[in-house]
């Protein structure tokens, strides 16, 4: 035991500086290799999606909808999955106009394995194959952890952000392996960049990315995996995931239910599909977020000091629903007051209801 402690103490001093020196000398070679790889995938390798089959979960609006349109332009057959299929009829018609030969729509809850198995089996029954599985199910929040007045929301967030990706992957993987297909993952920069008021979301995304990075090694190239990591974009934050509905109950509304036309969402969708057909392992939008990774690894206190400074200037902390600016919890004493449209409502307990997948 003493010997092991001594060895670890020596390695703690030797390995980090030695690794940095090795990285400095190998950086030019690594840059050259990465450049060659980028040129190959950008100009020489391009998967023809004509008549191939793509499943898009969470396709009812937002990022999922835009990804469906990008695949439609490449003449792929689409299987659009959401909890409420009536939202998919218009998207299906749009996809056909953009070039999709066939579009199949199905209502399913991606956090339930049996429903995932059902829409995968129906896809095989209709098309006989699966080439790409695109998981866009995602749900975020902007509440301080200690101010959440209903812990039942925690497993819901974890279910959608983690299991809502794992279950479709689990049941579709044998068919993807048959065609050397690809899995596309909608992740977020919060998986490694700690941001206040996003604790559960960040934990779920970190678990998600680590799951797929490990799965990538297990599959050994038989099935490709593209992890798309985004920062602050329209459908995710600015337009909101949570909204207040009429009535005393708090309703849960996902990002895809909010119309997010134009700009970053469409651009992010284009980047995701382009990266997938190129066979890229990762796509990042915007890429300048990577600079914070250096601080996270080499100077984590800088990030901590920055967030503390920003939070210290906020004054009274007000937990809000994503993008609405409306308070979730104003005081620690009951009853909790929820404001909507200038009118106050009383809700003794936060009630969240998932509306769409």
C-alpha positions as a printed NumPy array, in Angstrom:
array([[  0.   ,   0.   ,   0.   ],
       [  2.815,   2.39 ,   0.911],
       [  4.667,   1.443,  -2.27 ],
       [  1.586,   2.176,  -4.411],
       [  1.09 ,   5.566,  -2.745],
       [  4.724,   6.401,  -3.426],
       [  4.421,   5.394,  -7.081],
       [  1.24 ,   7.472,  -7.517],
       [  2.883,  10.476,  -5.877],
       [  5.83 ,  10.269,  -8.276],
       [  3.564,   9.808, -11.296],
       [  1.466,  12.819, -10.245],
       [  4.571,  14.968, -10.631],
       [  6.075,  13.264, -13.686],
       [  3.187,  12.314, -15.988],
       [  1.45 ,  15.727, -16.491],
       [  4.55 ,  17.731, -17.552],
       [  5.915,  14.797, -19.579],
       [  2.587,  14.49 , -21.389],
       [  2.544,  18.199, -22.192],
       [  6.056,  18.002, -23.629],
       [  5.116,  14.992, -25.752],
       [  1.968,  16.762, -26.944],
       [  3.964,  19.867, -27.904],
       [  6.344,  17.796, -30.057],
       [  3.575,  15.686, -31.591],
       [  1.166,  18.567, -32.247],
       [  2.369,  19.291, -35.826],
       [  2.032,  15.624, -36.787],
       [ -1.415,  15.365, -35.179],
       [ -2.546,  18.528, -36.964],
       [ -1.356,  17.133, -40.293],
       [ -3.17 ,  13.823, -39.702],
       [ -6.385,  15.593, -38.683],
       [ -6.193,  17.828, -41.747],
       [ -5.76 ,  14.847, -44.065],
       [ -8.678,  13.092, -42.39 ],
       [-10.846,  16.199, -42.762],
       [ -9.953,  16.526, -46.46 ],
       [-10.754,  12.86 , -47.07 ],
       [-14.147,  12.958, -45.385],
       [-15.012,  16.361, -46.865],
       [-14.155,  15.691, -50.505],
       [-13.597,  11.979, -51.091],
       [-16.028,  10.177, -48.771],
       [-19.728,  10.914, -48.987],
       [-22.481,   8.43 , -48.194],
       [-25.235,   8.406, -50.783],
       [-28.49 ,   8.539, -48.82 ],
       [-30.751,   7.934, -51.814],
       [-33.469,   5.445, -50.836],
       [-31.8  ,   4.664, -47.513],
       [-33.829,   4.59 , -44.316],
       [-33.454,   7.156, -41.537],
       [-35.309,   7.117, -38.214],
       [-35.592,  10.52 , -36.535],
       [-36.909,  10.571, -32.978],
       [-38.327,  13.772, -31.538],
       [-39.176,  14.869, -35.074],
       [-42.259,  16.942, -34.298],
       [-40.468,  20.318, -34.53 ],
       [-37.233,  22.174, -33.813],
       [-33.947,  20.355, -34.419],
       [-35.618,  17.014, -35.156],
       [-37.842,  18.575, -37.803],
       [-34.975,  20.393, -39.494],
       [-32.829,  17.252, -39.519],
       [-35.693,  15.409, -41.226],
       [-35.774,  18.079, -43.942],
       [-32.01 ,  17.805, -44.491],
       [-32.262,  14.048, -44.978],
       [-35.266,  14.562, -47.253],
       [-33.138,  16.761, -49.526],
       [-30.762,  13.821, -49.838],
       [-33.658,  11.589, -51.007],
       [-33.678,   9.349, -47.946],
       [-36.754,   7.448, -46.75 ],
       [-37.828,   8.843, -43.396],
       [-39.408,   7.392, -40.282],
       [-40.553,  10.285, -38.085],
       [-41.238,   9.463, -34.432],
       [-42.899,  11.632, -31.781],
       [-45.37 ,  11.166, -28.97 ],
       [-48.161,  12.843, -30.927],
       [-48.185,  11.817, -34.545],
       [-50.701,  14.488, -35.586],
       [-47.87 ,  17.016, -35.38 ],
       [-45.945,  14.976, -37.931],
       [-48.43 ,  15.063, -40.815],
       [-47.426,  18.526, -41.997],
       [-43.737,  17.727, -41.536],
       [-44.208,  14.555, -43.564],
       [-45.72 ,  16.509, -46.472],
       [-42.899,  19.055, -46.327],
       [-40.31 ,  16.276, -46.377],
       [-41.912,  14.675, -49.422],
       [-41.865,  18.014, -51.252],
       [-38.171,  18.323, -50.424],
       [-37.397,  14.943, -51.98 ],
       [-38.059,  12.12 , -49.51 ],
       [-39.428,   9.159, -51.526],
       [-41.394,   7.71 , -48.592],
       [-42.19 ,   9.051, -45.136],
       [-43.584,   6.922, -42.317],
       [-44.891,   8.625, -39.165],
       [-45.385,   6.89 , -35.831],
       [-46.456,   7.881, -32.331],
       [-44.116,   6.473, -29.687],
       [-42.519,   7.348, -26.374],
       [-38.752,   6.892, -26.622],
       [-38.328,   6.42 , -22.871],
       [-40.23 ,   3.125, -23.112],
       [-38.31 ,   0.18 , -24.514],
       [-41.389,  -1.64 , -25.818],
       [-42.513,   1.392, -27.832],
       [-39.014,   1.806, -29.265],
       [-39.043,  -1.84 , -30.244],
       [-42.437,  -1.323, -31.89 ],
       [-41.398,   1.547, -34.158],
       [-38.118,  -0.189, -35.035],
       [-39.963,  -3.394, -35.953],
       [-42.494,  -1.433, -38.01 ],
       [-39.638,   0.268, -39.841],
       [-38.102,  -3.101, -40.675],
       [-41.506,  -4.401, -41.717],
       [-42.023,  -1.533, -44.168],
       [-38.508,  -0.823, -45.453],
       [-36.551,  -3.918, -44.474],
       [-33.57 ,  -1.946, -43.196],
       [-32.301,   0.913, -41.028],
       [-29.316,   2.995, -42.119],
       [-29.297,   5.988, -39.78 ],
       [-30.834,   6.434, -36.34 ],
       [-31.042,  10.088, -35.289],
       [-31.802,  10.697, -31.608],
       [-32.907,  14.27 , -30.939],
       [-34.922,  13.75 , -27.74 ],
       [-33.77 ,  16.437, -25.302],
       [-35.24 ,  18.415, -22.445],
       [-33.592,  21.108, -20.357],
       [-34.223,  23.44 , -17.446],
       [-32.998,  26.64 , -15.839],
       [-33.728,  26.06 , -12.174],
       [-31.324,  26.079,  -9.27 ],
       [-31.158,  22.558,  -7.891],
       [-31.899,  23.582,  -4.289],
       [-34.94 ,  25.582,  -5.392],
       [-36.714,  22.797,  -7.271],
       [-39.906,  22.223,  -5.29 ],
       [-40.802,  18.908,  -6.915],
       [-38.106,  16.228,  -7.136],
       [-40.29 ,  14.119,  -9.444],
       [-38.98 ,  16.212, -12.334],
       [-35.462,  14.803, -11.855],
       [-36.053,  11.278, -13.236],
       [-38.154,  12.756, -16.056],
       [-35.204,  14.869, -17.168],
       [-32.857,  11.898, -16.92 ],
       [-35.291,   9.617, -18.755],
       [-35.683,  11.895, -21.765],
       [-32.082,  13.055, -22.045],
       [-30.471,   9.657, -21.415],
       [-32.814,   6.672, -21.725],
       [-34.695,   8.4  , -24.559],
       [-31.492,   7.925, -26.567],
       [-30.311,   4.604, -25.174],
       [-33.5  ,   2.597, -25.749],
       [-33.878,   3.42 , -29.48 ],
       [-30.177,   2.668, -29.922],
       [-30.49 ,  -0.641, -28.083],
       [-33.305,  -1.997, -30.24 ],
       [-32.061,  -0.579, -33.565],
       [-28.42 ,  -1.595, -33.188],
       [-28.668,  -5.117, -34.712],
       [-30.222,  -3.68 , -37.887],
       [-27.748,  -0.81 , -38.052],
       [-24.902,  -3.316, -37.793],
       [-26.265,  -5.257, -40.79 ],
       [-25.869,  -2.196, -43.036],
       [-22.858,  -0.585, -41.325],
       [-25.214,   2.219, -40.432],
       [-24.816,   5.273, -38.232],
       [-26.186,   6.674, -34.982],
       [-26.517,  10.445, -34.631],
       [-26.702,  11.904, -31.127],
       [-28.017,  15.319, -30.088],
       [-25.727,  16.263, -27.192],
       [-24.811,  19.631, -25.68 ],
       [-21.745,  21.536, -24.538],
       [-23.067,  21.237, -20.967],
       [-21.812,  17.647, -20.907],
       [-18.38 ,  19.051, -19.981],
       [-18.92 ,  22.803, -19.468],
       [-20.562,  23.391, -16.065],
       [-23.286,  26.014, -16.331],
       [-25.357,  27.191, -13.36 ],
       [-29.055,  26.216, -13.226],
       [-28.543,  23.206, -15.504],
       [-27.333,  20.549, -13.058],
       [-29.644,  17.648, -13.988],
       [-29.484,  18.432, -17.709],
       [-25.676,  18.592, -17.621],
       [-25.443,  15.301, -15.735],
       [-27.731,  13.583, -18.251],
       [-25.784,  14.901, -21.235],
       [-22.476,  13.877, -19.659],
       [-23.828,  10.364, -19.152],
       [-25.117,  10.338, -22.727],
       [-21.813,  11.37 , -24.304],
       [-19.819,   8.911, -22.197],
       [-22.229,   6.139, -23.134],
       [-21.789,   6.76 , -26.865],
       [-18.033,   7.247, -26.629],
       [-17.804,   3.848, -24.942],
       [-20.231,   2.295, -27.429],
       [-18.078,   3.641, -30.258],
       [-15.16 ,   1.558, -28.969],
       [-17.336,  -1.522, -28.476],
       [-18.712,  -1.352, -32.026],
       [-15.202,  -1.004, -33.475],
       [-16.369,   0.755, -36.628],
       [-19.179,  -1.649, -37.51 ],
       [-21.666,   1.138, -36.754],
       [-20.626,   4.772, -36.957],
       [-21.519,   7.288, -34.27 ],
       [-21.756,  11.042, -34.795],
       [-22.034,  13.102, -31.616],
       [-23.397,  16.591, -32.268],
       [-22.573,  19.07 , -29.519],
       [-24.288,  22.431, -29.506],
       [-24.02 ,  25.52 , -27.381],
       [-26.625,  28.244, -26.973],
       [-28.976,  28.025, -29.942],
       [-32.495,  29.183, -30.698],
       [-34.618,  26.114, -30.023],
       [-32.65 ,  25.141, -26.954],
       [-32.619,  28.296, -24.891],
       [-33.824,  31.516, -26.458],
       [-37.212,  30.163, -27.432],
       [-37.621,  27.985, -24.398],
       [-38.501,  24.482, -23.388],
       [-40.823,  25.308, -20.572],
       [-43.916,  27.458, -20.902],
       [-46.88 ,  28.322, -18.725],
       [-50.232,  27.121, -19.939],
       [-53.628,  28.44 , -18.948],
       [-54.827,  27.083, -15.62 ],
       [-53.299,  26.618, -12.227],
       [-51.201,  23.613, -13.196],
       [-47.717,  24.014, -14.57 ],
       [-47.398,  22.323, -17.936],
       [-44.329,  20.788, -19.486],
       [-43.534,  21.813, -23.024],
       [-40.559,  20.485, -24.939],
       [-38.286,  22.519, -27.14 ],
       [-39.644,  20.979, -30.326],
       [-43.139,  22.268, -29.606],
       [-41.905,  25.838, -29.936],
       [-41.518,  26.986, -33.502],
       [-37.866,  27.764, -34.106],
       [-37.62 ,  29.063, -37.631],
       [-34.416,  30.032, -39.36 ],
       [-30.963,  30.776, -38.092],
       [-28.971,  28.562, -35.727],
       [-31.387,  25.632, -35.595],
       [-31.422,  25.122, -39.36 ],
       [-27.674,  25.667, -39.568],
       [-27.035,  23.164, -36.782],
       [-29.266,  20.611, -38.523],
       [-27.341,  21.073, -41.784],
       [-24.044,  20.558, -39.986],
       [-25.317,  17.409, -38.265],
       [-26.531,  15.72 , -41.457],
       [-23.446,  16.778, -43.428],
       [-21.225,  15.321, -40.707],
       [-23.253,  12.105, -40.613],
       [-23.002,  11.434, -44.357],
       [-19.275,  12.264, -44.229],
       [-18.795,   9.75 , -41.455],
       [-17.536,  12.346, -38.985],
       [-17.302,  11.335, -35.345],
       [-18.159,  14.778, -33.973],
       [-19.794,  18.016, -35.017],
       [-19.753,  21.142, -32.865],
       [-21.796,  24.306, -33.128],
       [-20.482,  26.857, -32.522],
       [-16.915,  25.567, -32.4  ],
       [-15.512,  28.457, -30.335],
       [-16.902,  26.8  , -27.19 ],
       [-13.903,  24.448, -27.337],
       [-11.666,  27.166, -25.906],
       [-13.402,  26.681, -22.557],
       [-12.249,  23.055, -22.559],
       [ -8.694,  24.271, -22.03 ],
       [ -9.801,  26.154, -18.941],
       [-11.779,  23.146, -17.744],
       [ -8.693,  20.911, -17.972],
       [ -5.829,  23.234, -17.072],
       [ -7.433,  26.057, -15.082],
       [-10.841,  24.958, -13.721],
       [-10.769,  27.678, -11.066],
       [-11.014,  30.298, -13.816],
       [-14.438,  28.96 , -14.81 ],
       [-15.507,  28.829, -11.173],
       [-14.438,  32.42 , -10.553],
       [-16.171,  33.575, -13.736],
       [-19.503,  32.006, -12.829],
       [-19.294,  33.272,  -9.272],
       [-18.707,  36.785, -10.585],
       [-21.622,  36.556, -12.991],
       [-23.939,  35.159, -10.329],
       [-22.895,  37.771,  -7.787],
       [-24.151,  40.492, -10.13 ],
       [-27.586,  38.949, -10.566],
       [-28.957,  40.166,  -7.258],
       [-31.969,  38.113,  -6.155],
       [-31.889,  34.617,  -7.579],
       [-34.963,  33.803,  -9.622],
       [-35.375,  30.312, -10.959],
       [-37.253,  30.352, -14.229],
       [-38.579,  28.134, -16.939],
       [-36.356,  27.859, -19.969],
       [-36.573,  30.979, -22.07 ],
       [-39.678,  32.432, -20.434],
       [-38.137,  34.423, -17.6  ],
       [-41.106,  33.469, -15.445],
       [-40.379,  32.481, -11.861],
       [-40.636,  28.9  , -10.724],
       [-40.03 ,  29.519,  -7.055],
       [-40.181,  32.945,  -5.432],
       [-40.093,  32.153,  -1.755],
       [-39.482,  29.245,   0.549],
       [-42.778,  29.606,   2.385],
       [-46.01 ,  28.206,   0.873],
       [-48.03 ,  28.864,  -1.102],
       [-45.774,  29.176,  -4.153],
       [-46.806,  32.031,  -6.426],
       [-46.587,  31.577, -10.181],
       [-46.948,  34.585, -12.435],
       [-48.434,  34.344, -15.88 ],
       [-49.437,  37.265, -18.04 ],
       [-49.408,  39.704, -15.13 ],
       [-51.859,  37.532, -13.211],
       [-50.753,  35.582, -10.147],
       [-51.809,  32.013,  -9.581],
       [-51.356,  29.791,  -6.58 ],
       [-49.865,  26.343,  -6.968],
       [-49.037,  24.366,  -3.822],
       [-46.854,  21.983,  -5.753],
       [-45.02 ,  22.201,  -9.037],
       [-46.719,  19.89 , -11.508],
       [-44.953,  19.094, -14.754],
       [-46.574,  17.21 , -17.56 ],
       [-44.642,  15.922, -20.543],
       [-46.498,  16.805, -23.726],
       [-44.318,  15.634, -26.58 ],
       [-41.284,  13.537, -27.282]])
